[in-house]
Amino acid sequence: MSANVTGKTATNPVPLLDVGRGNRPLREEFLDAMAAVIDSGRFLHGPEVKQLEDSVAALSGARHAIGCASGSDALLLALMALDIRCGDEVIVPSFTFFATASAVWRLGAKPVFVDIDPETYNLDPLAVSRAITPATKAIIPVHLFGQSADMDPLLAMARHTGVAVIEDAAQAIGASYKGQGVGSLGAIGCFSFYPTKNLGGFGDGGLLTTNDDRLAERLRLFAAHGMNPRYYHQVVGINSRLDTIQAAILNVKLRHLEAWTAAREANAARYFQLFSRAGLSDQLGLPSAAVPGRHVWNQFTVRVPGGQRDAVRTQLAQRGIGSEIYYPVPLHLQQCFAPLGGQMGDLPHTERAAAEVLSLPIYPELTVDEQHRVVEALTDVLQVRRKAAA
Ligand SMILES: *Cc1c(COP(=O)(O)O)cnc(C)c1O
């Protein structure tokens, strides 16, 4: 980096994510939307919530959408509505965010961790088929990094065994599988509006989708203390609502989601081009878009093999390039799940991914110049390390 006349460095850092860039141009629209909620006083159950539910239902191709307080709550509510309880087994990937498995554990059921396809980082259907037992009640495929899991074999297995499929679509709003929107493929779909997701709110928020009228009713029931009618409790539910003010903000943002997703796709295509031109395609494991459907690129995740990942990340940070590790510790090796007896060596593809993955900036507002700098920095770091090793 060279200093310019103002004393600032000539090249600014490239953060992993900068939510401000997407939000700043919409500031007036957000203020108007929030003012409407303030004036209406309908801070819960306002019409903005219904509007968002209808929009996301249409986007995913599901009949029903139900807002809730977070993606984590969506997973918990899905399991509650399906009557998952103590003694039941639920098949989940170990290479995912914690909430996919904690929801199972909180109900006293057993998360059964299964390995991933190393190409897509999503559940390996063959491994799932081996893990199904008479106690299995559900499978939770995660559409990790914005790409759908390979749903056909999972749905076929689920049909044959009478097991429910819950899609964890927290990272994949707008993604599809063979032309069908994620969230409409399994019994229930779970979405998150956490600020780093492709459709992120100004805080927590979540949503459930389903094609099943009865499940839709049960999800609404469980999200509202199991109460219907008022002060008559049919089941022990939880309190989980999407605030009207969050829905109002998300309605503004949803109008831009398609353009943002297209920008993410363009950024991903440019990374492929730049990495190949830099001759790095062989040294870095580039993401695979092998699954038929639309990948919405919540993350652009490469592999840095040979035990170099952490050092590479540090050296990228020294050059001002942000990156993150999603996820460094597989769930079957987490301390809290030690009672399940998971051991290093149980899930080799998961363990290897946890040691090698590195996610790079891919947000819609990332500039071409910034992408060049990311690729140049990574090329430089890898070259320096190769020379040092030689
Ligand atoms: C973000 C995320 C969740 C949890 O969503 P929250 O809204 O943060 O509770 C669940 N699963 C996956 C795969 C996620 O990425």
Coordinates of C-alpha atoms and ligand atoms in Angstrom, one line a residue:
M1 CA 0.0 0.0 0.0
S2 CA 1.3 3.5 -0.8
A3 CA 0.4 6.6 1.0
N4 CA -1.3 9.4 -1.0
V5 CA -1.2 13.1 -0.4
T6 CA -4.0 13.1 2.2
G7 CA -1.9 10.7 4.3
K8 CA -4.5 7.9 3.8
T9 CA -3.5 4.7 2.3
A10 CA -4.3 4.5 -1.4
T11 CA -6.2 1.3 -1.1
N12 CA -8.9 1.0 1.4
P13 CA -9.6 -2.3 3.1
V14 CA -12.1 -4.7 1.5
P15 CA -14.4 -5.9 4.3
L16 CA -16.0 -9.3 4.2
L17 CA -19.4 -7.6 4.3
D18 CA -20.5 -4.0 4.4
V19 CA -24.3 -3.8 5.1
G20 CA -24.2 0.0 5.0
R21 CA -23.6 0.0 1.2
G22 CA -27.0 -1.7 0.5
N23 CA -28.9 0.3 3.2
R24 CA -27.6 3.8 2.7
P25 CA -29.4 4.4 -0.7
L26 CA -32.7 3.2 0.9
R27 CA -32.5 5.4 4.0
E28 CA -35.5 7.6 3.1
E29 CA -37.6 4.6 2.2
F30 CA -36.8 2.9 5.5
L31 CA -37.6 6.0 7.5
D32 CA -41.0 6.3 5.7
A33 CA -41.8 2.6 6.3
M34 CA -40.8 2.9 9.9
A35 CA -42.8 6.1 10.4
A36 CA -45.9 4.3 9.0
V37 CA -45.6 1.7 11.7
I38 CA -45.0 4.2 14.4
D39 CA -48.1 6.1 13.3
S40 CA -50.2 3.0 13.1
G41 CA -49.1 1.7 16.5
R42 CA -49.5 -1.8 15.3
F43 CA -46.1 -3.0 16.4
L44 CA -47.2 -6.7 16.2
H45 CA -49.4 -8.3 13.6
G46 CA -49.4 -5.2 11.5
P47 CA -50.3 -5.4 7.8
E48 CA -46.6 -5.2 6.9
V49 CA -46.1 -8.7 8.4
K50 CA -48.8 -10.2 6.2
Q51 CA -47.4 -8.4 3.1
L52 CA -43.9 -9.9 3.8
E53 CA -45.4 -13.3 4.4
D54 CA -47.3 -13.2 1.1
S55 CA -44.2 -12.0 -0.8
V56 CA -41.9 -14.7 0.5
A57 CA -44.5 -17.4 0.0
A58 CA -44.7 -16.2 -3.7
L59 CA -40.9 -16.1 -4.0
S60 CA -40.4 -19.6 -2.7
G61 CA -43.5 -21.1 -4.3
A62 CA -45.0 -22.2 -1.0
R63 CA -48.7 -21.9 -0.2
H64 CA -48.1 -20.5 3.3
A65 CA -45.6 -18.3 5.0
I66 CA -45.5 -17.5 8.7
G67 CA -43.3 -14.8 10.2
C68 CA -41.4 -15.6 13.5
A69 CA -38.7 -14.1 15.6
S70 CA -35.6 -15.7 14.0
G71 CA -34.3 -18.4 11.8
S72 CA -33.4 -20.4 15.0
D73 CA -37.0 -20.1 16.2
A74 CA -38.2 -21.2 12.7
L75 CA -36.3 -24.4 13.1
L76 CA -37.6 -25.0 16.6
L77 CA -41.2 -24.3 15.5
A78 CA -40.9 -26.6 12.6
L79 CA -39.8 -29.5 14.8
M80 CA -42.5 -28.6 17.4
A81 CA -45.2 -28.6 14.7
L82 CA -44.1 -32.0 13.5
D83 CA -44.3 -33.3 17.1
I84 CA -40.6 -34.1 17.4
R85 CA -39.9 -35.1 21.0
C86 CA -37.7 -37.0 23.4
G87 CA -36.4 -40.3 21.9
D88 CA -36.8 -39.1 18.3
E89 CA -33.8 -38.8 16.0
V90 CA -33.3 -36.0 13.5
I91 CA -30.7 -36.2 10.8
V92 CA -28.7 -33.0 10.4
P93 CA -25.4 -32.0 8.8
S94 CA -22.5 -31.4 11.2
F95 CA -21.2 -28.7 8.8
T96 CA -23.7 -25.9 9.4
F97 CA -24.6 -23.1 11.8
F98 CA -25.3 -24.3 15.3
A99 CA -29.0 -23.6 15.3
T100 CA -29.8 -26.4 12.8
A101 CA -28.9 -28.9 15.6
S102 CA -29.6 -27.0 18.8
A103 CA -33.3 -26.8 17.9
V104 CA -33.4 -30.6 17.9
W105 CA -31.5 -30.9 21.1
R106 CA -33.8 -28.4 22.9
L107 CA -36.8 -30.6 22.3
G108 CA -35.0 -33.6 23.9
A109 CA -34.6 -35.2 20.6
K110 CA -31.3 -36.5 19.2
P111 CA -29.4 -34.8 16.4
V112 CA -27.8 -37.5 14.3
F113 CA -24.8 -35.9 12.5
V114 CA -24.2 -36.9 8.9
D115 CA -21.3 -36.1 6.5
I116 CA -21.4 -33.8 3.5
D117 CA -20.7 -34.0 -0.2
P118 CA -17.3 -32.4 -0.3
E119 CA -18.1 -30.6 -3.6
T120 CA -21.2 -28.8 -2.4
Y121 CA -20.8 -28.9 1.4
N122 CA -24.4 -30.1 1.6
L123 CA -25.8 -33.3 3.1
D124 CA -24.6 -36.4 1.3
P125 CA -27.8 -38.4 0.4
L126 CA -26.0 -41.8 0.7
A127 CA -24.8 -41.0 4.2
V128 CA -28.3 -39.9 5.1
S129 CA -29.7 -43.2 3.9
R130 CA -27.2 -45.1 6.1
A131 CA -28.2 -43.0 9.1
I132 CA -32.0 -43.6 8.9
T133 CA -33.3 -45.8 11.8
P134 CA -36.9 -46.6 13.0
A135 CA -36.4 -43.6 15.4
T136 CA -35.7 -41.1 12.6
K137 CA -38.5 -38.5 12.5
A138 CA -37.0 -35.8 10.3
I139 CA -34.1 -34.8 8.1
I140 CA -32.9 -31.2 8.0
P141 CA -31.0 -30.5 4.8
V142 CA -29.3 -27.1 4.9
H143 CA -28.9 -25.1 1.7
L144 CA -25.5 -24.0 2.8
F145 CA -23.9 -20.8 1.4
G146 CA -26.9 -20.2 -0.9
Q147 CA -27.0 -23.5 -2.8
S148 CA -29.8 -26.0 -2.5
A149 CA -29.0 -29.4 -1.1
D150 CA -29.5 -32.4 -3.5
M151 CA -33.2 -32.7 -2.7
D152 CA -34.6 -35.4 -5.0
P153 CA -32.8 -38.4 -3.3
L154 CA -33.6 -36.9 0.2
L155 CA -37.3 -36.4 -0.6
A156 CA -37.5 -39.9 -2.1
M157 CA -36.0 -41.5 1.0
A158 CA -38.2 -39.4 3.3
R159 CA -41.3 -40.5 1.3
H160 CA -40.3 -44.2 1.6
T161 CA -39.6 -44.0 5.3
G162 CA -42.3 -41.6 6.3
V163 CA -39.8 -39.1 7.6
A164 CA -40.4 -35.3 7.3
V165 CA -38.0 -33.0 5.5
I166 CA -37.4 -29.6 7.1
E167 CA -35.4 -27.3 4.8
D168 CA -32.9 -24.9 6.6
A169 CA -33.0 -22.2 3.9
A170 CA -31.6 -19.5 6.2
Q171 CA -28.8 -18.8 3.7
A172 CA -30.7 -19.4 0.5
I173 CA -33.7 -17.1 0.1
G174 CA -34.5 -17.0 -3.7
A175 CA -32.5 -20.1 -4.4
S176 CA -34.1 -23.0 -6.4
Y177 CA -33.7 -26.7 -7.1
K178 CA -34.7 -27.9 -10.5
G179 CA -36.8 -24.9 -11.0
Q180 CA -38.6 -25.0 -7.6
G181 CA -38.0 -22.5 -4.9
V182 CA -36.3 -23.6 -1.7
G183 CA -38.7 -23.7 1.2
S184 CA -41.4 -25.3 -1.0
L185 CA -39.7 -28.7 -1.4
G186 CA -39.9 -30.3 2.0
A187 CA -42.7 -30.3 4.6
I188 CA -41.5 -27.0 6.1
G189 CA -38.9 -24.3 5.1
C190 CA -37.0 -22.1 7.5
F191 CA -35.7 -18.7 6.6
S192 CA -33.7 -16.1 8.6
F193 CA -33.5 -12.3 8.2
Y194 CA -30.3 -12.0 10.3
P195 CA -28.5 -9.0 9.0
T196 CA -25.8 -11.0 7.1
K197 CA -28.3 -13.1 5.1
N198 CA -29.2 -12.2 1.6
L199 CA -32.4 -10.5 2.8
G200 CA -31.3 -9.1 6.2
G201 CA -33.3 -7.0 8.6
F202 CA -32.2 -4.4 11.2
G203 CA -32.1 -7.1 13.9
D204 CA -33.5 -10.6 14.2
G205 CA -36.3 -12.1 12.2
G206 CA -37.4 -15.4 10.6
L207 CA -40.1 -17.0 8.6
L208 CA -41.5 -20.5 7.9
T209 CA -43.0 -21.8 4.7
T210 CA -45.1 -24.8 4.0
N211 CA -47.5 -26.1 1.4
D212 CA -49.5 -28.0 4.0
D213 CA -52.6 -26.2 5.4
R214 CA -52.7 -28.2 8.6
L215 CA -48.9 -27.6 9.3
A216 CA -49.4 -23.9 8.6
E217 CA -52.1 -23.7 11.2
R218 CA -49.9 -25.6 13.7
L219 CA -46.9 -23.4 13.1
R220 CA -49.0 -20.3 13.8
L221 CA -50.4 -22.0 16.9
F222 CA -47.0 -23.0 18.3
A223 CA -45.5 -19.5 17.5
A224 CA -48.3 -17.9 19.6
H225 CA -48.1 -19.8 22.9
G226 CA -50.2 -22.6 21.5
M227 CA -53.1 -20.2 22.2
N228 CA -56.4 -20.4 20.3
P229 CA -58.8 -18.9 21.0
R230 CA -57.4 -16.1 23.3
Y231 CA -56.2 -17.5 26.7
Y232 CA -57.1 -21.0 25.8
H233 CA -53.9 -23.0 25.3
Q234 CA -54.1 -26.1 23.1
V235 CA -50.4 -27.0 23.3
V236 CA -47.3 -25.5 25.0
G237 CA -45.9 -23.2 22.3
I238 CA -43.5 -20.3 22.4
N239 CA -43.7 -16.6 21.8
S240 CA -42.1 -16.0 18.5
R241 CA -43.2 -13.1 16.3
L242 CA -41.7 -11.0 13.5
D243 CA -42.0 -7.4 14.6
T244 CA -44.1 -5.2 12.3
I245 CA -41.2 -2.7 12.0
Q246 CA -38.8 -5.5 10.8
A247 CA -41.4 -6.6 8.3
A248 CA -41.7 -3.0 7.1
I249 CA -38.0 -2.8 6.5
L250 CA -37.8 -6.2 4.9
N251 CA -40.7 -5.2 2.5
V252 CA -38.5 -2.3 1.3
K253 CA -35.5 -4.5 0.8
L254 CA -37.4 -7.4 -0.8
R255 CA -38.0 -5.1 -3.8
H256 CA -34.3 -5.1 -4.4
L257 CA -33.6 -8.8 -3.7
E258 CA -33.6 -9.9 -7.3
A259 CA -31.1 -7.2 -8.3
W260 CA -28.9 -8.0 -5.3
T261 CA -29.0 -11.7 -6.1
A262 CA -28.1 -11.0 -9.7
A263 CA -25.1 -8.9 -8.5
R264 CA -24.0 -11.8 -6.2
E265 CA -24.2 -14.2 -9.2
A266 CA -22.1 -11.7 -11.3
N267 CA -19.5 -11.4 -8.6
A268 CA -19.3 -15.2 -8.3
A269 CA -18.8 -15.5 -12.1
R270 CA -16.1 -12.8 -12.0
Y271 CA -14.3 -14.6 -9.2
F272 CA -14.2 -17.8 -11.3
Q273 CA -12.8 -15.8 -14.2
L274 CA -10.2 -14.0 -12.1
F275 CA -9.0 -17.1 -10.2
S276 CA -8.7 -19.0 -13.4
R277 CA -6.7 -16.2 -15.0
A278 CA -4.5 -15.9 -12.0
G279 CA -3.8 -19.7 -12.3
L280 CA -5.2 -20.3 -8.8
S281 CA -8.0 -22.7 -9.8
D282 CA -5.7 -25.7 -9.0
Q283 CA -4.4 -24.4 -5.7
L284 CA -7.7 -23.3 -4.3
G285 CA -10.8 -25.4 -4.1
L286 CA -13.3 -23.2 -5.9
P287 CA -17.0 -23.6 -5.0
S288 CA -19.1 -26.0 -7.0
A289 CA -22.4 -25.1 -8.6
A290 CA -23.0 -28.7 -9.4
V291 CA -26.6 -28.8 -8.2
P292 CA -29.3 -28.0 -10.8
G293 CA -30.9 -24.8 -9.7
R294 CA -30.1 -21.3 -8.7
H295 CA -27.3 -20.6 -6.3
V296 CA -27.8 -17.3 -4.5
W297 CA -24.2 -17.0 -3.2
N298 CA -24.7 -16.0 0.4
Q299 CA -21.1 -16.9 0.7
F300 CA -18.3 -17.5 -1.8
T301 CA -16.3 -20.1 -0.1
V302 CA -12.9 -21.5 -1.3
R303 CA -10.7 -24.2 0.1
V304 CA -7.1 -23.5 1.2
P305 CA -5.6 -27.0 1.5
G306 CA -2.4 -28.1 3.2
G307 CA -3.0 -26.7 6.6
Q308 CA -2.4 -23.2 5.4
R309 CA -5.9 -21.7 5.8
D310 CA -5.5 -19.9 9.1
A311 CA -2.1 -18.4 8.1
V312 CA -3.5 -17.3 4.7
R313 CA -6.5 -15.7 6.4
T314 CA -4.1 -13.7 8.7
Q315 CA -2.0 -12.6 5.8
L316 CA -5.1 -11.5 3.9
A317 CA -6.2 -9.5 6.9
Q318 CA -2.7 -7.8 6.9
R319 CA -3.4 -6.8 3.3
G320 CA -6.8 -5.4 4.3
I321 CA -8.9 -8.2 2.9
G322 CA -11.7 -9.5 5.1
S323 CA -12.6 -13.2 5.2
E324 CA -14.4 -15.5 7.5
I325 CA -14.4 -19.2 8.4
Y326 CA -17.9 -20.8 8.1
Y327 CA -17.5 -23.0 10.2
P328 CA -14.4 -23.8 12.1
V329 CA -15.7 -26.5 14.4
P330 CA -18.0 -29.2 13.2
L331 CA -21.1 -29.7 15.3
H332 CA -20.4 -33.3 16.2
L333 CA -17.2 -32.1 17.9
Q334 CA -18.8 -29.2 19.8
Q335 CA -18.4 -29.4 23.6
C336 CA -22.1 -29.1 24.2
F337 CA -22.8 -32.2 22.1
A338 CA -20.0 -34.3 23.7
P339 CA -22.7 -36.5 25.4
L340 CA -23.6 -37.7 21.9
G341 CA -20.1 -39.3 21.7
G342 CA -18.9 -37.6 18.4
Q343 CA -15.3 -38.2 17.7
M344 CA -12.7 -36.7 15.4
G345 CA -12.6 -39.1 12.4
D346 CA -16.4 -39.7 12.4
L347 CA -17.2 -37.4 9.5
P348 CA -14.0 -36.9 7.4
H349 CA -15.5 -34.6 4.7
T350 CA -17.0 -32.3 7.3
E351 CA -13.7 -32.2 9.4
R352 CA -11.6 -31.5 6.3
A353 CA -14.0 -28.7 5.2
A354 CA -13.9 -27.1 8.6
A355 CA -10.0 -27.1 8.4
E356 CA -9.9 -25.7 4.8
V357 CA -12.8 -23.3 4.1
L358 CA -12.5 -19.6 3.7
S359 CA -15.3 -17.3 2.7
L360 CA -14.4 -14.2 0.7
P361 CA -16.4 -10.9 0.1
I362 CA -19.3 -11.5 -2.3
Y363 CA -21.9 -8.9 -1.3
P364 CA -23.8 -7.2 -4.1
E365 CA -22.1 -3.8 -3.8
L366 CA -18.6 -5.2 -4.0
T367 CA -16.8 -3.3 -6.8
V368 CA -14.9 -4.9 -9.7
D369 CA -11.8 -3.1 -8.4
E370 CA -12.3 -4.6 -4.9
Q371 CA -12.7 -8.1 -6.4
H372 CA -9.4 -7.7 -8.3
R373 CA -7.7 -6.7 -5.1
V374 CA -9.1 -9.8 -3.3
V375 CA -7.8 -12.0 -6.0
E376 CA -4.4 -10.2 -6.2
A377 CA -3.9 -10.4 -2.5
L378 CA -4.7 -14.1 -2.4
T379 CA -2.4 -14.7 -5.3
D380 CA 0.3 -12.8 -3.6
V381 CA -0.1 -14.5 -0.3
L382 CA -0.1 -18.0 -1.8
Q383 CA 3.0 -17.2 -4.0
V384 CA 5.0 -15.8 -1.0
R385 CA 4.1 -18.9 1.0
R386 CA 5.0 -21.3 -1.8
K387 CA 8.4 -19.6 -2.2
A388 CA 9.0 -19.7 1.5
A389 CA 8.2 -23.4 1.6
A390 CA 10.5 -24.2 -1.4
Ligands
LIG1 C1 -28.4 -17.9 10.2 C2 -28.7 -19.3 10.2 C3 -29.6 -19.9 11.1 C4 -30.2 -19.1 12.3 O1 -30.9 -17.9 11.9 P1 -31.0 -16.8 13.0 O2 -32.0 -15.9 12.4 O3 -29.7 -16.1 13.2 O4 -31.6 -17.4 14.3 C5 -29.9 -21.2 11.0 N1 -29.3 -22.0 10.1 C6 -28.4 -21.5 9.3 C7 -27.8 -22.4 8.2 C8 -28.0 -20.2 9.3 O5 -27.1 -19.7 8.4

